Coordinates of C-alpha atoms in Angstrom, one line a residue:
M1 CA 424.3 193.8 143.8
G2 CA 423.5 197.5 143.0
V3 CA 420.6 196.3 140.9
V4 CA 419.1 193.9 143.5
A5 CA 419.5 196.7 146.1
R6 CA 417.6 199.4 143.9
R7 CA 414.7 196.6 143.5
L8 CA 414.6 196.0 147.1
E9 CA 414.2 199.6 147.9
R10 CA 411.5 200.2 145.2
Y11 CA 409.6 197.0 146.0
P12 CA 410.5 196.7 150.0
F13 CA 407.4 193.9 150.2
L14 CA 409.7 191.4 148.8
V15 CA 411.9 190.8 151.9
T16 CA 409.1 191.0 154.5
G17 CA 408.2 187.8 156.5
R18 CA 404.5 188.4 155.6
F19 CA 405.2 188.1 151.8
L20 CA 407.9 185.5 152.1
A21 CA 405.8 183.2 154.1
A22 CA 402.9 183.5 151.8
A23 CA 405.1 182.8 148.7
L24 CA 407.0 180.1 149.8
G25 CA 403.9 178.4 151.4
H26 CA 402.6 178.8 147.9
F27 CA 405.5 177.0 146.2
A28 CA 405.4 174.2 148.7
V29 CA 401.6 173.6 148.2
D30 CA 401.8 173.7 144.5
F31 CA 404.8 171.5 144.5
F32 CA 402.7 168.9 146.0
N33 CA 399.7 169.8 143.5
S34 CA 402.1 169.5 140.7
L35 CA 402.9 165.7 141.2
R36 CA 399.0 165.0 141.2
P37 CA 398.8 164.6 137.3
L38 CA 401.9 162.4 137.6
L39 CA 400.3 160.1 139.9
W40 CA 397.1 159.9 138.0
A41 CA 398.7 158.7 135.1
L42 CA 401.2 156.3 137.4
F43 CA 398.0 154.7 139.2
S44 CA 396.2 154.5 135.8
L45 CA 398.4 151.9 135.0
R46 CA 398.2 150.0 138.2
L47 CA 394.8 150.2 138.8
G48 CA 393.5 150.0 135.1
L49 CA 391.7 153.4 134.9
T50 CA 390.2 154.8 131.9
N51 CA 390.3 158.3 130.6
T52 CA 386.8 159.0 132.3
E53 CA 387.8 157.6 135.5
I54 CA 391.1 159.8 135.6
G55 CA 389.1 163.0 134.6
F56 CA 386.6 162.0 137.4
F57 CA 389.2 161.7 140.3
A58 CA 391.0 164.8 138.8
M59 CA 387.4 166.9 138.9
S60 CA 387.0 165.5 142.5
A61 CA 390.0 166.6 143.6
T62 CA 389.7 170.2 141.6
L63 CA 386.1 170.4 143.3
M64 CA 387.5 169.9 146.6
A65 CA 389.9 172.6 146.5
A66 CA 387.6 174.9 144.5
L67 CA 384.1 174.7 146.8
S68 CA 385.9 174.9 149.8
Q69 CA 388.0 178.4 149.2
P70 CA 385.0 180.6 149.7
L71 CA 384.4 179.4 153.0
F72 CA 388.1 179.3 154.0
G73 CA 388.4 183.0 152.4
W74 CA 385.6 184.3 154.7
L75 CA 387.2 182.7 157.5
A76 CA 390.7 184.3 156.8
D77 CA 389.0 187.8 156.5
K78 CA 387.4 187.3 159.8
Y79 CA 390.3 185.6 161.7
G80 CA 393.5 186.1 159.6
G81 CA 395.3 183.4 157.5
R82 CA 397.9 181.8 160.2
V83 CA 395.7 178.7 161.0
F84 CA 394.5 178.1 157.3
G85 CA 397.8 178.8 155.5
A86 CA 400.0 176.7 157.7
L87 CA 397.8 174.0 158.8
G88 CA 396.5 173.6 155.2
L89 CA 400.2 172.9 154.1
L90 CA 400.5 170.3 157.0
W91 CA 397.3 168.5 155.7
I92 CA 398.6 168.1 152.3
A93 CA 401.9 166.8 153.5
V94 CA 400.5 164.2 155.8
L95 CA 397.9 162.8 153.2
Y96 CA 400.7 162.5 150.4
A97 CA 402.8 160.8 152.9
V98 CA 400.4 158.4 153.4
V99 CA 399.9 157.4 149.8
G100 CA 402.7 154.7 149.8
T101 CA 400.8 152.9 152.6
L102 CA 397.8 152.6 151.2
H103 CA 396.2 150.4 148.4
G104 CA 393.6 150.2 145.6
R105 CA 391.6 153.4 145.1
L106 CA 391.9 154.4 148.7
V107 CA 395.1 156.0 147.2
L108 CA 393.0 158.2 144.6
W109 CA 390.6 159.4 147.4
A110 CA 393.7 160.6 149.6
L111 CA 395.0 162.5 146.7
V112 CA 391.4 163.9 146.6
L113 CA 391.3 164.7 150.3
A114 CA 394.8 166.3 149.9
A115 CA 393.4 169.1 147.9
L116 CA 391.4 170.5 151.0
G117 CA 394.5 172.0 152.2
S118 CA 395.0 173.8 148.8
G119 CA 391.7 175.3 149.4
A120 CA 392.5 176.3 153.0
F121 CA 395.7 178.0 151.7
H122 CA 395.1 180.0 148.6
P123 CA 392.6 182.9 149.6
Q124 CA 394.7 184.0 152.6
G125 CA 397.9 183.4 150.6
A126 CA 396.5 186.0 147.9
M127 CA 395.1 188.1 150.5
N128 CA 398.2 188.3 152.5
A129 CA 400.6 188.6 149.4
A130 CA 398.5 191.6 147.9
Q131 CA 398.4 193.6 151.2
A132 CA 402.1 193.0 152.1
G133 CA 402.5 194.5 148.5
G134 CA 400.9 197.9 149.5
D135 CA 400.7 200.1 146.3
R136 CA 402.2 197.8 144.3
R137 CA 399.4 195.0 144.9
T138 CA 399.2 193.7 141.3
L139 CA 402.9 193.0 141.2
A140 CA 402.9 191.3 144.7
T141 CA 400.1 189.3 143.6
S142 CA 401.7 188.2 140.4
L143 CA 404.8 187.1 142.1
F144 CA 402.8 185.4 144.8
F145 CA 401.2 183.2 141.9
T146 CA 404.9 182.8 140.2
F147 CA 406.1 181.2 143.1
G148 CA 403.3 178.6 142.8
Q149 CA 403.7 178.6 139.1
I150 CA 407.6 177.7 139.5
A151 CA 406.6 174.9 141.9
L152 CA 404.2 173.6 139.1
G153 CA 406.7 173.9 136.7
I154 CA 409.7 172.1 138.3
G155 CA 407.7 169.7 140.3
P156 CA 406.7 167.4 137.5
A157 CA 410.2 167.3 136.3
I158 CA 411.7 166.6 139.8
G159 CA 408.6 164.5 140.8
G160 CA 409.0 162.5 137.5
V161 CA 412.7 161.5 138.2
L162 CA 411.9 160.8 141.9
L163 CA 409.1 158.7 141.2
G164 CA 410.9 156.8 138.7
L165 CA 413.8 156.2 141.0
F166 CA 412.1 155.5 144.3
D167 CA 408.3 155.1 143.6
V168 CA 405.7 156.8 145.6
Q169 CA 407.5 155.9 148.9
V170 CA 409.7 159.3 147.9
L171 CA 406.7 161.2 149.0
V172 CA 407.4 160.8 152.6
V173 CA 410.7 162.7 152.2
L174 CA 409.0 165.5 150.4
A175 CA 406.4 165.9 153.2
V176 CA 409.4 166.2 155.6
L177 CA 410.9 168.7 153.9
A178 CA 407.7 170.8 153.8
L179 CA 407.5 171.3 157.7
P180 CA 410.3 174.0 157.9
I181 CA 407.8 176.2 155.3
V182 CA 404.8 175.1 157.7
V183 CA 406.9 176.6 160.6
L184 CA 407.9 179.9 158.9
M185 CA 403.9 180.5 157.7
W186 CA 402.9 179.9 161.4
H187 CA 405.3 182.5 162.7
H188 CA 405.0 185.1 159.8
T189 CA 401.2 184.9 158.9
P190 CA 399.1 187.5 161.1
N191 CA 396.4 185.8 163.1
R192 CA 394.0 188.8 162.3
R193 CA 393.2 190.2 159.1
T194 CA 395.0 193.7 158.1
T195 CA 392.7 196.0 156.6
A196 CA 393.5 198.3 153.7
D197 CA 394.2 202.0 154.3
A198 CA 391.7 204.7 153.1
G199 CA 393.5 205.4 150.3
E200 CA 394.0 201.6 149.0
V201 CA 390.2 201.2 149.6
G202 CA 389.3 204.3 147.4
V203 CA 391.4 203.3 144.6
M204 CA 389.9 199.7 144.8
R205 CA 386.3 201.2 145.4
S206 CA 387.1 203.6 142.2
R207 CA 388.2 200.5 140.1
A208 CA 385.2 198.4 141.2
R209 CA 382.8 201.4 139.9
E210 CA 384.1 200.5 136.4
F211 CA 382.4 197.4 136.5
G212 CA 379.2 199.5 136.3
T213 CA 375.8 199.0 138.0
G214 CA 372.6 197.2 137.4
R215 CA 371.8 195.4 134.4
Q216 CA 375.1 196.2 133.0
R217 CA 377.1 195.0 136.1
V218 CA 375.2 191.6 135.7
A219 CA 375.9 191.2 131.8
L220 CA 379.7 191.7 132.8
L221 CA 379.6 189.5 135.6
V222 CA 378.0 186.7 133.3
A223 CA 380.6 187.4 130.6
F224 CA 383.4 187.3 133.3
V225 CA 382.0 184.0 134.8
L226 CA 381.9 182.5 131.1
L227 CA 385.4 183.6 130.3
V228 CA 386.9 182.1 133.6
F229 CA 385.0 178.8 132.9
F230 CA 386.4 178.3 129.1
R231 CA 389.9 179.7 130.2
S232 CA 389.9 177.2 133.3
W233 CA 388.3 174.2 131.1
A234 CA 391.5 174.6 128.6
G235 CA 394.2 174.9 131.1
H236 CA 393.2 172.6 133.8
S237 CA 392.7 170.0 131.1
N238 CA 396.3 170.5 129.9
I239 CA 397.5 170.0 133.4
A240 CA 395.5 167.1 134.0
F241 CA 396.0 165.2 130.5
L242 CA 399.4 166.4 129.4
P243 CA 401.3 163.2 130.9
K244 CA 398.6 160.9 129.7
F245 CA 398.5 162.2 126.3
L246 CA 402.4 161.9 126.1
Q247 CA 402.4 158.3 127.9
D248 CA 399.8 157.2 125.1
R249 CA 402.4 158.5 122.6
G250 CA 405.0 156.0 124.2
W251 CA 407.1 158.7 126.0
A252 CA 408.6 157.9 129.4
Q253 CA 407.7 159.1 132.5
E254 CA 410.7 161.4 132.9
L255 CA 409.7 163.0 129.6
Q256 CA 406.2 163.4 130.6
G257 CA 407.5 165.4 133.7
V258 CA 409.8 167.4 131.4
A259 CA 406.9 168.3 129.3
L260 CA 404.4 169.3 131.9
T261 CA 407.4 171.4 133.5
A262 CA 407.5 173.3 130.2
Y263 CA 404.1 174.2 130.5
M264 CA 404.1 175.3 134.0
L265 CA 407.5 177.2 134.1
S266 CA 406.6 179.1 131.1
S267 CA 403.4 180.1 132.9
A268 CA 405.3 181.4 135.9
I269 CA 407.6 183.4 133.9
A270 CA 404.4 184.9 131.7
V271 CA 402.3 185.7 134.8
V272 CA 404.9 188.1 136.2
I273 CA 405.4 189.6 132.6
F274 CA 401.6 190.1 132.1
G275 CA 401.3 191.6 135.6
R276 CA 403.8 194.1 135.3
L277 CA 402.4 195.1 131.7
A278 CA 399.0 195.2 133.1
D279 CA 400.0 197.7 135.5
D280 CA 401.3 199.9 132.4
I281 CA 398.8 199.3 129.9
G282 CA 395.9 197.6 131.5
R283 CA 394.4 194.5 132.8
R284 CA 391.7 194.0 130.1
P285 CA 394.3 194.2 127.1
M286 CA 396.6 192.0 128.4
L287 CA 393.8 189.5 129.3
T288 CA 392.6 189.7 125.7
L289 CA 396.1 189.3 124.2
G290 CA 397.0 186.5 126.1
L291 CA 393.6 184.3 125.5
F292 CA 393.9 185.0 121.6
M293 CA 397.7 184.2 121.5
A294 CA 397.0 180.7 123.4
V295 CA 394.4 179.4 120.6
V296 CA 397.1 178.5 117.9
P297 CA 399.5 176.6 120.0
M298 CA 396.8 175.0 121.8
Y299 CA 395.3 173.6 118.5
L300 CA 398.7 172.6 117.1
Y301 CA 400.6 170.9 119.8
P302 CA 398.3 167.5 119.9
R303 CA 399.0 167.5 116.3
V304 CA 402.7 167.3 116.2
S305 CA 405.4 165.1 117.3
G306 CA 408.9 165.5 118.3
P307 CA 410.9 168.1 120.2
G308 CA 408.2 170.8 118.7
I309 CA 405.8 169.8 121.2
F310 CA 407.7 171.3 123.9
A311 CA 407.9 174.7 122.5
L312 CA 404.5 174.7 121.5
V313 CA 403.3 173.3 124.8
A314 CA 405.4 176.2 126.6
L315 CA 403.8 178.9 124.6
T316 CA 400.4 177.6 125.2
G317 CA 401.0 177.4 129.2
A318 CA 402.4 181.3 129.1
C319 CA 399.6 182.4 127.3
I320 CA 396.8 180.5 129.3
G321 CA 398.8 181.1 132.7
G322 CA 399.9 184.6 132.0
V323 CA 396.3 186.0 132.6
H324 CA 396.1 184.5 136.3
S325 CA 396.8 187.3 138.3
I326 CA 395.2 189.8 136.4
L327 CA 391.8 187.9 136.8
I328 CA 392.4 187.5 140.6
V329 CA 393.2 191.2 141.2
M330 CA 390.1 192.2 138.9
A331 CA 388.0 190.0 141.4
Q332 CA 389.7 191.4 144.5
D333 CA 388.7 195.1 143.2
L334 CA 385.2 194.2 143.4
L335 CA 385.4 193.4 147.2
P336 CA 387.7 195.6 148.6
H337 CA 387.0 194.8 152.3
R338 CA 386.7 191.3 151.6
M339 CA 390.0 190.5 149.6
A340 CA 390.5 186.9 150.8
L341 CA 386.6 186.2 150.0
A342 CA 387.0 187.5 146.6
S343 CA 390.5 185.6 146.2
G344 CA 388.5 182.6 147.5
L345 CA 385.4 182.9 145.0
A346 CA 387.6 183.7 142.0
L347 CA 390.2 181.0 142.5
G348 CA 387.4 178.7 143.6
F349 CA 385.1 179.1 140.6
M350 CA 388.5 178.7 138.4
F351 CA 389.2 175.3 140.1
A352 CA 385.8 174.2 139.8
S353 CA 384.9 174.9 136.3
G354 CA 388.6 173.7 135.6
G355 CA 387.5 170.2 137.2
V356 CA 384.0 170.2 135.5
G357 CA 386.4 171.1 132.2
Q358 CA 388.6 168.3 133.0
M359 CA 385.6 165.6 133.3
I360 CA 384.4 166.7 129.8
T361 CA 387.8 166.2 128.5
G362 CA 388.0 162.7 129.8
A363 CA 384.6 161.6 128.7
L364 CA 385.2 163.3 125.3
A365 CA 388.6 161.7 124.9
D366 CA 387.0 158.2 125.4
V367 CA 384.9 159.1 122.4
I368 CA 387.2 161.0 119.8
G369 CA 390.6 160.4 121.3
L370 CA 392.8 162.7 123.4
D371 CA 394.8 164.3 121.0
R372 CA 391.6 165.5 119.1
T373 CA 389.8 166.3 122.3
L374 CA 393.1 168.6 123.3
S375 CA 392.9 170.2 120.0
F376 CA 389.4 171.0 120.3
L377 CA 390.4 173.1 123.6
A378 CA 391.2 175.9 121.0
V379 CA 387.8 176.5 120.9
P380 CA 386.9 177.5 124.6
L381 CA 389.9 179.6 124.6
F382 CA 388.9 181.6 121.5
L383 CA 385.4 182.3 122.9
A384 CA 387.3 183.4 126.1
G385 CA 389.2 185.9 124.1
L386 CA 385.8 187.0 122.5
L387 CA 384.4 187.7 125.9
S388 CA 387.5 189.5 126.8
L389 CA 387.0 191.8 124.1
F390 CA 383.3 192.4 125.6
L391 CA 384.8 193.1 128.7
W392 CA 387.3 195.3 127.7
R393 CA 385.2 197.7 125.4
W394 CA 382.4 197.8 127.7
A395 CA 384.2 198.6 131.0
T396 CA 386.2 201.2 129.3
G397 CA 383.1 202.8 127.7
Q398 CA 381.6 202.6 131.4
A399 CA 384.9 204.1 133.1
D400 CA 384.6 207.2 130.5
V401 CA 381.2 207.8 131.6
I402 CA 382.0 207.8 135.3
S403 CA 384.7 210.1 134.7
Q404 CA 382.6 212.7 132.8

């Protein structure tokens, strides 16, 4: 208890209503999101979907969440996050609840439309978590994403069992269980945005200057965008196609869920570790380390069989997911007065590029096979690692010039 008390004294934001509402809301939103790959696999059997069609609907849901995030981020900066957070979760819960009452491909479009609630929630959630953290903004952001990653981790395992036992009717029960969190978010999320104080803005502006000006800033932005695309392509494709990959190998739905849980939970743990180390040794070194470490397990896990897949999948998830909050905080530093917009733009592009990557992965899998396609995803991860080296070395040199 003494250790817990000391931690709370050092990080008081952990018990504030604002942070808890953002974190628990993130848990609920991403728990529902975690069920979508299982539902793609389930309905692929019932509706006779090809890998390309799965990729199309996965991309559609991802783009629905992605393209709406900048708009919702701008609105949250202007009006606060209460409506967008609470009603975003409620929208998801209602649409998942009606999945069991729909027939044919209407089910798939309901899951696509549900992603709009995720787009509404994430920008304001990232903003409120960061502002609740004060001078521990990176850690607070990492923990906010950890709640989501935990949900994405345990969701497939729990969902796989529940869907196996009760079929899609269980989604109604899960929707009802989300309602108390909707109330919590409505009560504790500010309905007007809270601006950072002058000291925080000064720190963020100095960090933003590290990105340079003029042509150098454009070159850095292009490299950053390409890095996010390559990393998101691999990460989102793993999430969308891992259950289908194992289903093709004859694994039961419960084991598909366990494997996806291994991927997501390892990511949840790693994002906190990477976030804490990024505060101590720098964001760009940790970004580079995570991306290069992901290459080998990404290449290997589709090529092995047996229990070893679980370890390789978990390592892949840890390395790809661990750098997530680092990228978001780097984006927030660029727009210190528009943190929700910055979060929405970064998250939106991650989701959008991941969705496009899912479509590419699905189409390629129908040509060369899903196992070979998943191994190929080591290539974009390697390219992302090379781009992070460019960001790291160039920005470090620019920071040295600024300090002189």
